[in-house]
Short mmCIF file of C-alpha atoms in Angstrom, two decimals:
data_model
loop_
_atom_site.label_atom_id
_atom_site.label_comp_id
_atom_site.label_asym_id
_atom_site.label_seq_id
_atom_site.Cartn_x
_atom_site.Cartn_y
_atom_site.Cartn_z
CA UNK I 1 44.92 5.29 189.74
CA UNK I 2 46.30 8.82 189.33
CA UNK I 3 48.00 10.45 186.93
CA UNK I 4 51.90 11.71 186.58
CA UNK I 5 51.71 15.75 186.65
CA UNK I 6 50.59 16.96 183.38
CA UNK I 7 53.48 19.36 181.02
CA UNK I 8 52.13 21.47 178.66
CA UNK I 9 54.43 23.04 175.96
CA UNK I 10 52.98 25.66 173.75
CA UNK I 11 53.95 26.76 169.87
CA UNK I 12 52.45 29.15 167.84
CA UNK I 13 49.71 27.96 165.49
CA UNK I 14 50.04 30.35 162.67
CA UNK I 15 50.89 27.94 159.22
CA UNK I 16 54.11 28.50 157.83
CA UNK I 17 57.68 27.66 158.13
CA UNK I 18 57.97 28.82 161.35
CA UNK I 19 55.02 26.38 162.93
CA UNK I 20 56.65 23.82 161.21
CA UNK I 21 60.06 24.19 162.65
CA UNK I 22 59.21 23.88 165.11
CA UNK I 23 56.77 20.66 164.72
CA UNK I 24 60.26 19.30 163.71
CA UNK I 25 61.70 20.15 166.90
CA UNK I 26 59.32 18.21 168.90
CA UNK I 27 58.63 15.41 166.74
CA UNK I 28 62.77 15.10 166.93
CA UNK I 29 62.66 14.89 170.47
CA UNK I 30 60.06 12.14 170.22
CA UNK I 31 56.95 13.99 171.04
CA UNK I 32 54.34 11.25 169.55
CA UNK I 33 50.94 13.10 168.85
CA UNK I 34 48.23 13.71 166.42
CA UNK I 35 46.31 17.58 166.34
CA UNK I 36 42.68 17.11 165.27
CA UNK I 37 43.16 20.76 162.97
CA UNK I 38 39.45 22.37 165.38
CA UNK I 39 41.49 21.85 168.68
CA UNK I 40 44.32 23.97 169.97
CA UNK I 41 45.45 20.94 172.59
CA UNK I 42 46.88 17.92 171.58
CA UNK I 43 48.03 15.27 174.06
CA UNK I 44 51.47 13.59 173.64
CA UNK I 45 51.09 9.91 173.41
CA UNK I 46 54.17 8.86 175.10
CA UNK I 47 54.97 11.23 178.05
CA UNK I 48 52.48 13.29 180.35
CA UNK I 49 52.59 16.30 178.14
CA UNK I 50 49.79 18.32 176.69
CA UNK I 51 50.61 20.58 173.31
CA UNK I 52 49.02 23.56 173.22
CA UNK I 53 48.48 25.30 169.95
CA UNK I 54 48.28 29.41 170.52
CA UNK I 55 49.61 32.48 168.60
CA UNK I 56 52.79 33.73 169.48
CA UNK I 57 51.51 37.15 170.45
CA UNK I 58 49.72 35.31 173.11
CA UNK I 59 52.50 32.87 174.50
CA UNK I 60 54.73 34.73 176.86
CA UNK I 61 51.35 35.69 179.06
CA UNK I 62 50.66 31.76 179.25
CA UNK I 63 54.28 30.99 179.88
CA UNK I 64 54.92 33.38 182.10
CA UNK I 65 52.03 33.49 184.59
CA UNK I 66 52.21 29.50 185.23
CA UNK I 67 49.63 28.10 182.97
CA UNK I 68 52.11 26.68 180.22
CA UNK I 69 55.27 25.64 181.53
CA UNK I 70 56.90 25.49 178.31
CA UNK I 71 57.35 28.07 174.98
CA UNK I 72 58.42 28.08 171.60
CA UNK I 73 58.00 31.61 170.38
CA UNK I 74 60.16 34.80 169.23
CA UNK I 75 61.99 36.92 171.18
CA UNK I 76 60.36 39.70 170.10
CA UNK I 77 57.29 38.79 171.71
CA UNK I 78 58.43 38.22 174.60
CA UNK I 79 60.12 42.05 174.91
CA UNK I 80 57.12 43.32 174.02
CA UNK I 81 54.87 41.55 176.62
CA UNK I 82 57.65 42.38 179.19
CA UNK I 83 57.33 45.96 177.68
CA UNK I 84 53.38 45.81 178.94
CA UNK I 85 53.50 43.97 182.01
CA UNK I 86 56.99 44.37 183.06
CA UNK I 87 58.76 41.30 184.68
CA UNK I 88 58.64 39.61 188.42
CA UNK I 89 60.42 36.84 190.53
CA UNK I 90 56.64 34.59 189.85
CA UNK I 91 56.17 36.05 186.35
CA UNK I 92 58.51 36.01 184.61
CA UNK I 93 59.75 33.54 181.90
CA UNK I 94 63.13 32.27 181.89
CA UNK I 95 64.77 31.57 178.11
CA UNK I 96 65.94 28.36 178.08
CA UNK I 97 67.66 28.02 174.39
CA UNK I 98 67.88 29.89 171.17
CA UNK I 99 66.59 27.83 168.71
CA UNK I 100 68.19 28.74 165.51
CA UNK I 101 65.63 29.78 163.25
CA UNK I 102 63.53 32.68 162.82
CA UNK I 103 65.96 35.32 162.53
CA UNK I 104 64.42 38.67 162.18
CA UNK I 105 64.73 42.38 163.18
CA UNK I 106 62.15 44.57 164.46
CA UNK I 107 62.68 47.71 162.86
CA UNK I 108 61.51 51.49 162.91
CA UNK I 109 60.46 51.90 158.74
CA UNK I 110 59.60 55.43 156.84
CA UNK I 111 58.71 56.01 153.21
CA UNK I 112 61.61 55.81 151.29
CA UNK I 113 62.08 58.64 149.48
CA UNK I 114 60.20 60.58 152.40
CA UNK I 115 61.54 63.57 154.44
CA UNK I 116 62.18 61.41 157.24
CA UNK I 117 66.08 59.97 157.92
CA UNK I 118 66.15 59.29 161.27
CA UNK I 119 64.16 58.44 164.35
CA UNK I 120 64.37 61.75 166.21
CA UNK I 121 62.29 63.05 162.97
CA UNK I 122 58.85 61.00 163.82
CA UNK I 123 58.70 62.81 167.14
CA UNK I 124 55.65 63.76 167.19
CA UNK I 125 54.30 62.02 164.20
CA UNK I 126 51.95 59.01 163.78
CA UNK I 127 53.57 56.12 163.92
CA UNK I 128 51.66 52.09 163.27
CA UNK I 129 52.96 48.99 164.81
CA UNK I 130 51.34 46.14 165.88
CA UNK I 131 54.30 45.97 168.78
CA UNK I 132 52.47 49.13 171.31
CA UNK I 133 54.78 48.03 174.30
CA UNK I 134 57.73 48.61 172.27
CA UNK I 135 57.37 50.86 170.55
CA UNK I 136 56.15 54.07 173.42
CA UNK I 137 59.02 52.71 175.02
CA UNK I 138 61.48 53.22 172.71
CA UNK I 139 59.99 56.50 171.80
CA UNK I 140 59.14 57.88 175.01
CA UNK I 141 62.75 56.87 175.60
CA UNK I 142 63.87 58.82 173.04
CA UNK I 143 61.87 61.61 173.67
CA UNK I 144 63.11 61.95 177.36
CA UNK I 145 66.96 61.92 175.91
CA UNK I 146 66.32 65.28 173.40
CA UNK I 147 65.20 67.02 176.94
CA UNK I 148 63.55 70.10 177.34
CA UNK I 149 62.12 71.93 174.13
CA UNK I 150 60.07 71.71 171.17
CA UNK I 151 60.24 69.06 168.71
CA UNK I 152 58.37 69.02 165.42
CA UNK I 153 56.72 71.66 166.45
CA UNK I 154 54.01 69.38 168.33
CA UNK I 155 54.85 70.71 171.81
CA UNK I 156 57.44 70.87 175.08
CA UNK I 157 59.37 67.03 174.69
CA UNK I 158 59.03 65.38 178.88
CA UNK I 159 55.02 66.67 179.61
CA UNK I 160 53.97 63.29 178.45
CA UNK I 161 54.70 61.30 175.13
CA UNK I 162 53.69 63.13 172.13
CA UNK I 163 54.47 60.67 169.42
CA UNK I 164 51.37 59.35 168.79
CA UNK I 165 50.91 55.16 168.66
CA UNK I 166 48.69 53.18 166.72
CA UNK I 167 47.53 50.02 167.29
CA UNK I 168 48.10 47.30 163.85
CA UNK I 169 47.35 43.48 164.26
CA UNK I 170 48.60 43.07 160.47
CA UNK I 171 49.13 44.40 157.05
CA UNK I 172 50.69 47.35 158.83
CA UNK I 173 53.33 48.22 155.44
CA UNK I 174 50.44 49.48 154.09
CA UNK I 175 49.82 52.37 156.43
CA UNK I 176 52.19 55.02 155.04
CA UNK I 177 51.22 54.80 151.59
CA UNK I 178 47.56 55.01 152.58
CA UNK I 179 48.20 58.11 155.18
CA UNK I 180 47.67 56.59 158.33
CA UNK I 181 51.08 56.65 159.51
CA UNK I 182 54.16 58.55 158.90
CA UNK I 183 56.10 55.52 159.76
CA UNK I 184 55.64 52.23 160.70
CA UNK I 185 57.29 49.25 163.18
CA UNK I 186 57.18 45.94 161.98
CA UNK I 187 59.23 43.40 161.35
CA UNK I 188 61.27 42.76 159.21
CA UNK I 189 63.76 39.21 157.90
CA UNK I 190 64.89 39.52 154.26
CA UNK I 191 63.66 43.21 153.39
CA UNK I 192 61.32 42.22 149.93
CA UNK I 193 58.26 43.07 152.02
CA UNK I 194 59.54 46.39 153.26
CA UNK I 195 60.91 47.09 149.61
CA UNK I 196 57.88 45.71 147.85
CA UNK I 197 56.09 48.46 150.23
CA UNK I 198 58.03 51.48 149.36
CA UNK I 199 59.56 51.95 152.82
CA UNK I 200 63.32 51.62 154.67
CA UNK I 201 64.60 51.15 157.95
CA UNK I 202 66.53 53.56 159.82
CA UNK I 203 66.58 52.18 163.12
CA UNK I 204 66.62 48.71 165.14
CA UNK I 205 64.47 48.46 167.34
CA UNK I 206 64.70 44.74 169.15
CA UNK I 207 66.69 42.00 167.19
CA UNK I 208 64.78 38.67 167.56
CA UNK I 209 64.86 34.63 166.60
CA UNK I 210 62.70 31.11 167.67
CA UNK I 211 63.60 30.54 171.23
CA UNK I 212 62.37 28.36 173.77
CA UNK I 213 60.93 29.68 176.87
CA UNK I 214 59.73 27.83 180.61
CA UNK I 215 57.84 29.30 183.51
CA UNK I 216 59.70 29.84 186.95
CA UNK I 217 56.45 27.74 188.34
CA UNK I 218 56.21 24.91 186.13
CA UNK I 219 53.90 22.14 187.58
CA UNK I 220 56.53 19.08 186.84
CA UNK I 221 60.50 20.45 186.42
CA UNK I 222 62.28 17.25 186.13
CA UNK I 223 59.81 15.92 182.82
CA UNK I 224 60.29 20.20 181.57
CA UNK I 225 64.19 19.81 182.30
CA UNK I 226 63.56 16.57 179.85
CA UNK I 227 61.82 17.62 177.13
CA UNK I 228 63.87 21.22 177.37
CA UNK I 229 67.27 18.82 177.23
CA UNK I 230 65.64 16.87 174.34
CA UNK I 231 64.76 19.68 172.22
CA UNK I 232 68.56 20.85 173.15
CA UNK I 233 70.00 18.25 171.61
CA UNK I 234 68.35 17.88 168.22
CA UNK I 235 68.88 21.61 168.13
CA UNK I 236 72.63 21.04 168.28
CA UNK I 237 71.98 18.11 165.64
CA UNK I 238 71.11 20.60 163.07
CA UNK I 239 73.41 22.89 163.79
CA UNK I 240 75.65 20.50 163.33
CA UNK I 241 74.49 19.56 160.26
CA UNK I 242 75.02 22.93 158.84
CA UNK I 243 78.47 23.31 159.24
CA UNK I 244 80.10 20.33 159.40
CA UNK I 245 81.01 17.54 156.81
CA UNK I 246 81.63 13.65 157.17
CA UNK I 247 85.04 12.39 155.90
CA UNK I 248 85.86 9.01 155.41
CA UNK I 249 89.02 7.11 154.35
CA UNK I 250 91.24 4.77 154.23
CA UNK I 251 95.29 5.07 154.88
CA UNK I 252 98.66 3.46 155.50
CA UNK I 253 99.29 3.47 159.50
CA UNK I 254 102.89 4.65 159.20
CA UNK I 255 100.89 8.32 156.63
CA UNK I 256 97.98 8.44 159.70
CA UNK I 257 99.79 11.17 161.85
CA UNK I 258 100.00 13.50 159.35
CA UNK I 259 96.44 12.53 157.96
CA UNK I 260 94.80 13.96 161.63
CA UNK I 261 96.56 16.76 161.84
CA UNK I 262 94.72 17.55 158.25
CA UNK I 263 91.63 16.00 159.96
CA UNK I 264 91.64 16.13 164.00
CA UNK I 265 87.78 16.38 163.90
CA UNK I 266 85.18 17.69 165.98
CA UNK I 267 86.61 16.47 169.31
CA UNK I 268 88.62 13.42 167.61
CA UNK I 269 88.66 11.65 164.19
CA UNK I 270 87.50 7.56 164.61
CA UNK I 271 90.54 5.07 163.61
CA UNK I 272 89.81 1.57 162.22
CA UNK I 273 91.60 -0.88 161.68
CA UNK I 274 91.38 -2.72 158.12
CA UNK I 275 91.89 -5.90 157.55
CA UNK I 276 94.48 -5.40 155.12
CA UNK I 277 97.96 -4.80 156.74
CA UNK I 278 98.99 -1.48 157.76
CA UNK I 279 96.10 -0.04 156.96
CA UNK I 280 93.33 1.90 158.58
CA UNK I 281 90.37 3.80 158.17
CA UNK I 282 89.45 7.20 159.26
CA UNK I 283 86.47 9.64 160.35
CA UNK I 284 86.30 12.77 161.24
CA UNK I 285 83.88 15.40 161.10
CA UNK I 286 85.55 18.64 159.12
CA UNK I 287 83.97 22.54 158.74
CA UNK I 288 82.15 22.50 155.36
CA UNK I 289 83.91 25.85 154.44
CA UNK I 290 87.41 23.94 154.96
CA UNK I 291 86.41 20.38 152.95
CA UNK I 292 88.17 21.72 149.85
CA UNK I 293 91.10 22.60 151.07
CA UNK I 294 91.20 19.32 153.51
CA UNK I 295 90.38 17.38 150.61
CA UNK I 296 93.49 18.78 148.97
CA UNK I 297 95.54 18.50 151.52
CA UNK I 298 94.59 14.93 151.59
CA UNK I 299 95.56 13.93 148.31
CA UNK I 300 99.19 14.22 149.19
CA UNK I 301 99.16 12.41 152.18
CA UNK I 302 98.46 8.65 150.15
CA UNK I 303 94.51 8.29 150.79
CA UNK I 304 92.17 6.48 149.31
CA UNK I 305 88.35 5.75 148.91
CA UNK I 306 87.92 8.97 150.56
CA UNK I 307 84.34 9.89 150.24
CA UNK I 308 82.27 13.16 152.23
CA UNK I 309 78.85 12.85 153.34
CA UNK I 310 76.19 14.65 154.47
CA UNK I 311 75.76 14.82 158.34
CA UNK I 312 72.06 15.28 157.32
CA UNK I 313 71.95 12.48 155.34
CA UNK I 314 73.33 10.31 158.98
CA UNK I 315 69.71 11.64 161.10
CA UNK I 316 68.24 8.52 162.56
CA UNK I 317 65.45 8.10 160.11
CA UNK I 318 61.62 7.82 161.94
CA UNK I 319 60.51 4.83 163.12
CA UNK I 320 57.90 4.63 160.24
CA UNK I 321 59.95 4.93 157.35
CA UNK I 322 62.66 2.48 158.67
CA UNK I 323 58.95 -0.01 159.11
CA UNK I 324 58.37 0.97 155.58
CA UNK I 325 62.19 0.08 154.27
CA UNK I 326 61.57 -3.24 156.42
CA UNK I 327 58.53 -3.88 154.86
CA UNK I 328 59.75 -3.38 150.80
CA UNK I 329 62.75 -6.00 151.81
CA UNK I 330 60.67 -8.33 152.61
CA UNK I 331 58.92 -8.03 149.58
CA UNK I 332 62.07 -7.84 147.85
CA UNK I 333 63.40 -11.11 149.15
CA UNK I 334 59.93 -13.17 148.05
CA UNK I 335 58.58 -12.16 151.37
CA UNK I 336 61.34 -14.04 153.37
CA UNK I 337 60.63 -11.59 156.16
CA UNK I 338 63.32 -13.46 158.58
CA UNK I 339 66.13 -13.00 155.59
CA UNK I 340 65.09 -9.18 155.91
CA UNK I 341 65.08 -8.46 159.80
CA UNK I 342 68.32 -9.89 159.51
CA UNK I 343 69.84 -7.57 156.70
CA UNK I 344 69.00 -4.35 158.76
CA UNK I 345 70.29 -5.58 162.25
CA UNK I 346 68.27 -2.85 163.92
CA UNK I 347 65.11 -2.83 166.02
CA UNK I 348 62.00 -0.79 165.84
CA UNK I 349 58.78 0.13 167.40
CA UNK I 350 55.17 -1.13 167.01
CA UNK I 351 54.19 1.05 164.22
CA UNK I 352 50.73 1.50 162.30
CA UNK I 353 52.21 2.75 159.16
CA UNK I 354 48.29 4.33 157.89
CA UNK I 355 49.19 7.26 160.77
CA UNK I 356 50.93 10.00 160.53
CA UNK I 357 52.11 9.56 164.59
CA UNK I 358 53.97 6.19 165.30
CA UNK I 359 52.36 4.64 168.04
CA UNK I 360 54.85 3.93 170.56
CA UNK I 361 54.69 0.76 173.42
CA UNK I 362 56.27 -1.70 175.35
CA UNK I 363 56.90 -4.93 172.64
CA UNK I 364 55.87 -7.89 174.67
CA UNK I 365 53.75 -10.12 171.77
CA UNK I 366 55.73 -13.12 169.77
CA UNK I 367 55.03 -11.18 166.46
CA UNK I 368 54.01 -8.17 165.21
CA UNK I 369 51.12 -6.55 163.44
CA UNK I 370 52.13 -3.50 160.65
CA UNK I 371 49.04 -2.39 159.09
CA UNK I 372 48.84 -0.70 155.97
CA UNK I 373 45.48 0.98 154.01
CA UNK I 374 44.57 -2.48 151.90
CA UNK I 375 46.86 -5.22 153.63
CA UNK I 376 48.68 -6.48 156.38
CA UNK I 377 51.62 -8.55 157.20
CA UNK I 378 53.15 -10.22 160.40
CA UNK I 379 57.34 -9.92 160.74
CA UNK I 380 59.08 -11.75 163.09
CA UNK I 381 60.07 -10.72 167.18
CA UNK I 382 61.74 -7.04 166.82
CA UNK I 383 62.44 -4.60 169.96
CA UNK I 384 61.34 -1.01 170.84
CA UNK I 385 63.49 1.76 169.66
CA UNK I 386 62.81 5.43 170.38
CA UNK I 387 61.22 7.16 167.58
CA UNK I 388 63.69 10.13 166.15
CA UNK I 389 62.86 12.29 162.53
CA UNK I 390 65.14 14.20 160.82
CA UNK I 391 65.11 18.12 161.36
CA UNK I 392 65.05 20.87 159.09
CA UNK I 393 66.07 24.25 159.54
CA UNK I 394 63.54 26.81 158.49
CA UNK I 395 63.50 30.33 158.33
CA UNK I 396 60.69 33.45 159.56
CA UNK I 397 58.71 33.05 156.51
CA UNK I 398 58.05 36.75 156.23
#
């Protein structure tokens, strides 16, 4: 029986917070996989998708040439690839989504106490970088803008590139201190690494961030769009958790209009009738920066039982964690598993708890076994639930 076309998604193979942020996005999008540390390919268990672990610099090339359908990488790497290999209609990438992490800038840097204060001072000098394409492009434009004349005593501008661009794949910051370069072009996030090497930034070449990109020659456009849509939903959820707090309170119905003017919600508040006559419960999303003022104003509206909940706490817990909670509840009830299942009132999927990744399948067995490293426990019939996990925002490590 032939399989459906397999979609491939590539992301950074380097260890660190950027890789972990990408893995969290995939987990939140219900892409279940296990990667062998020695392999650069992992097959997704619940979709016809192969995950490819590549160096960030290689991902734009793989996506542009249609070898990989989707990629997670930095905008700086895309710009560098396009500077070296100008895109065509068939060999280009489409930026699908800003992923909300990995913000940094590609900066021209010079010694803090050196003689250089602007990019023009470096024309004709030695520059070291791992971004050869962008650096050559920047200085070619800079030299052309100078027009005819002698720059820094190193020939006439316009004949060819006078600035000497040297490639370093790592430890670019030490090039100036070791006398290899008069300036460097390198990524800056917080600026701590730059300052610790006695450097200062004099010009931004590119502003970068982590992005999701897709190929113009996808092998399975429908599945590609489905994965991209899921990742978009996870990113939106994380951004909402960063910007909003859930405010819940009880209030007399005749004061509801005044209260909802204070907490109008993101779209609209949720209003629930209480058992007590003429009282309602209100749930509303409030911007974090406005929550203190909103709580002060609500106090004047005779509200009661007000609580604040961080949206990140409301993210669906992973299936494996839910299953552990279900087992723990059964244990605490003296093994009364039916009572424990009823108390949760929610379905879960079949999960192997001695595995890092849940195994999802259609549940038809009258009973399911949850495997622990040292014991097994049988639970009543329960239905499958899509796996979703909490996603944490992360930044660039450097």
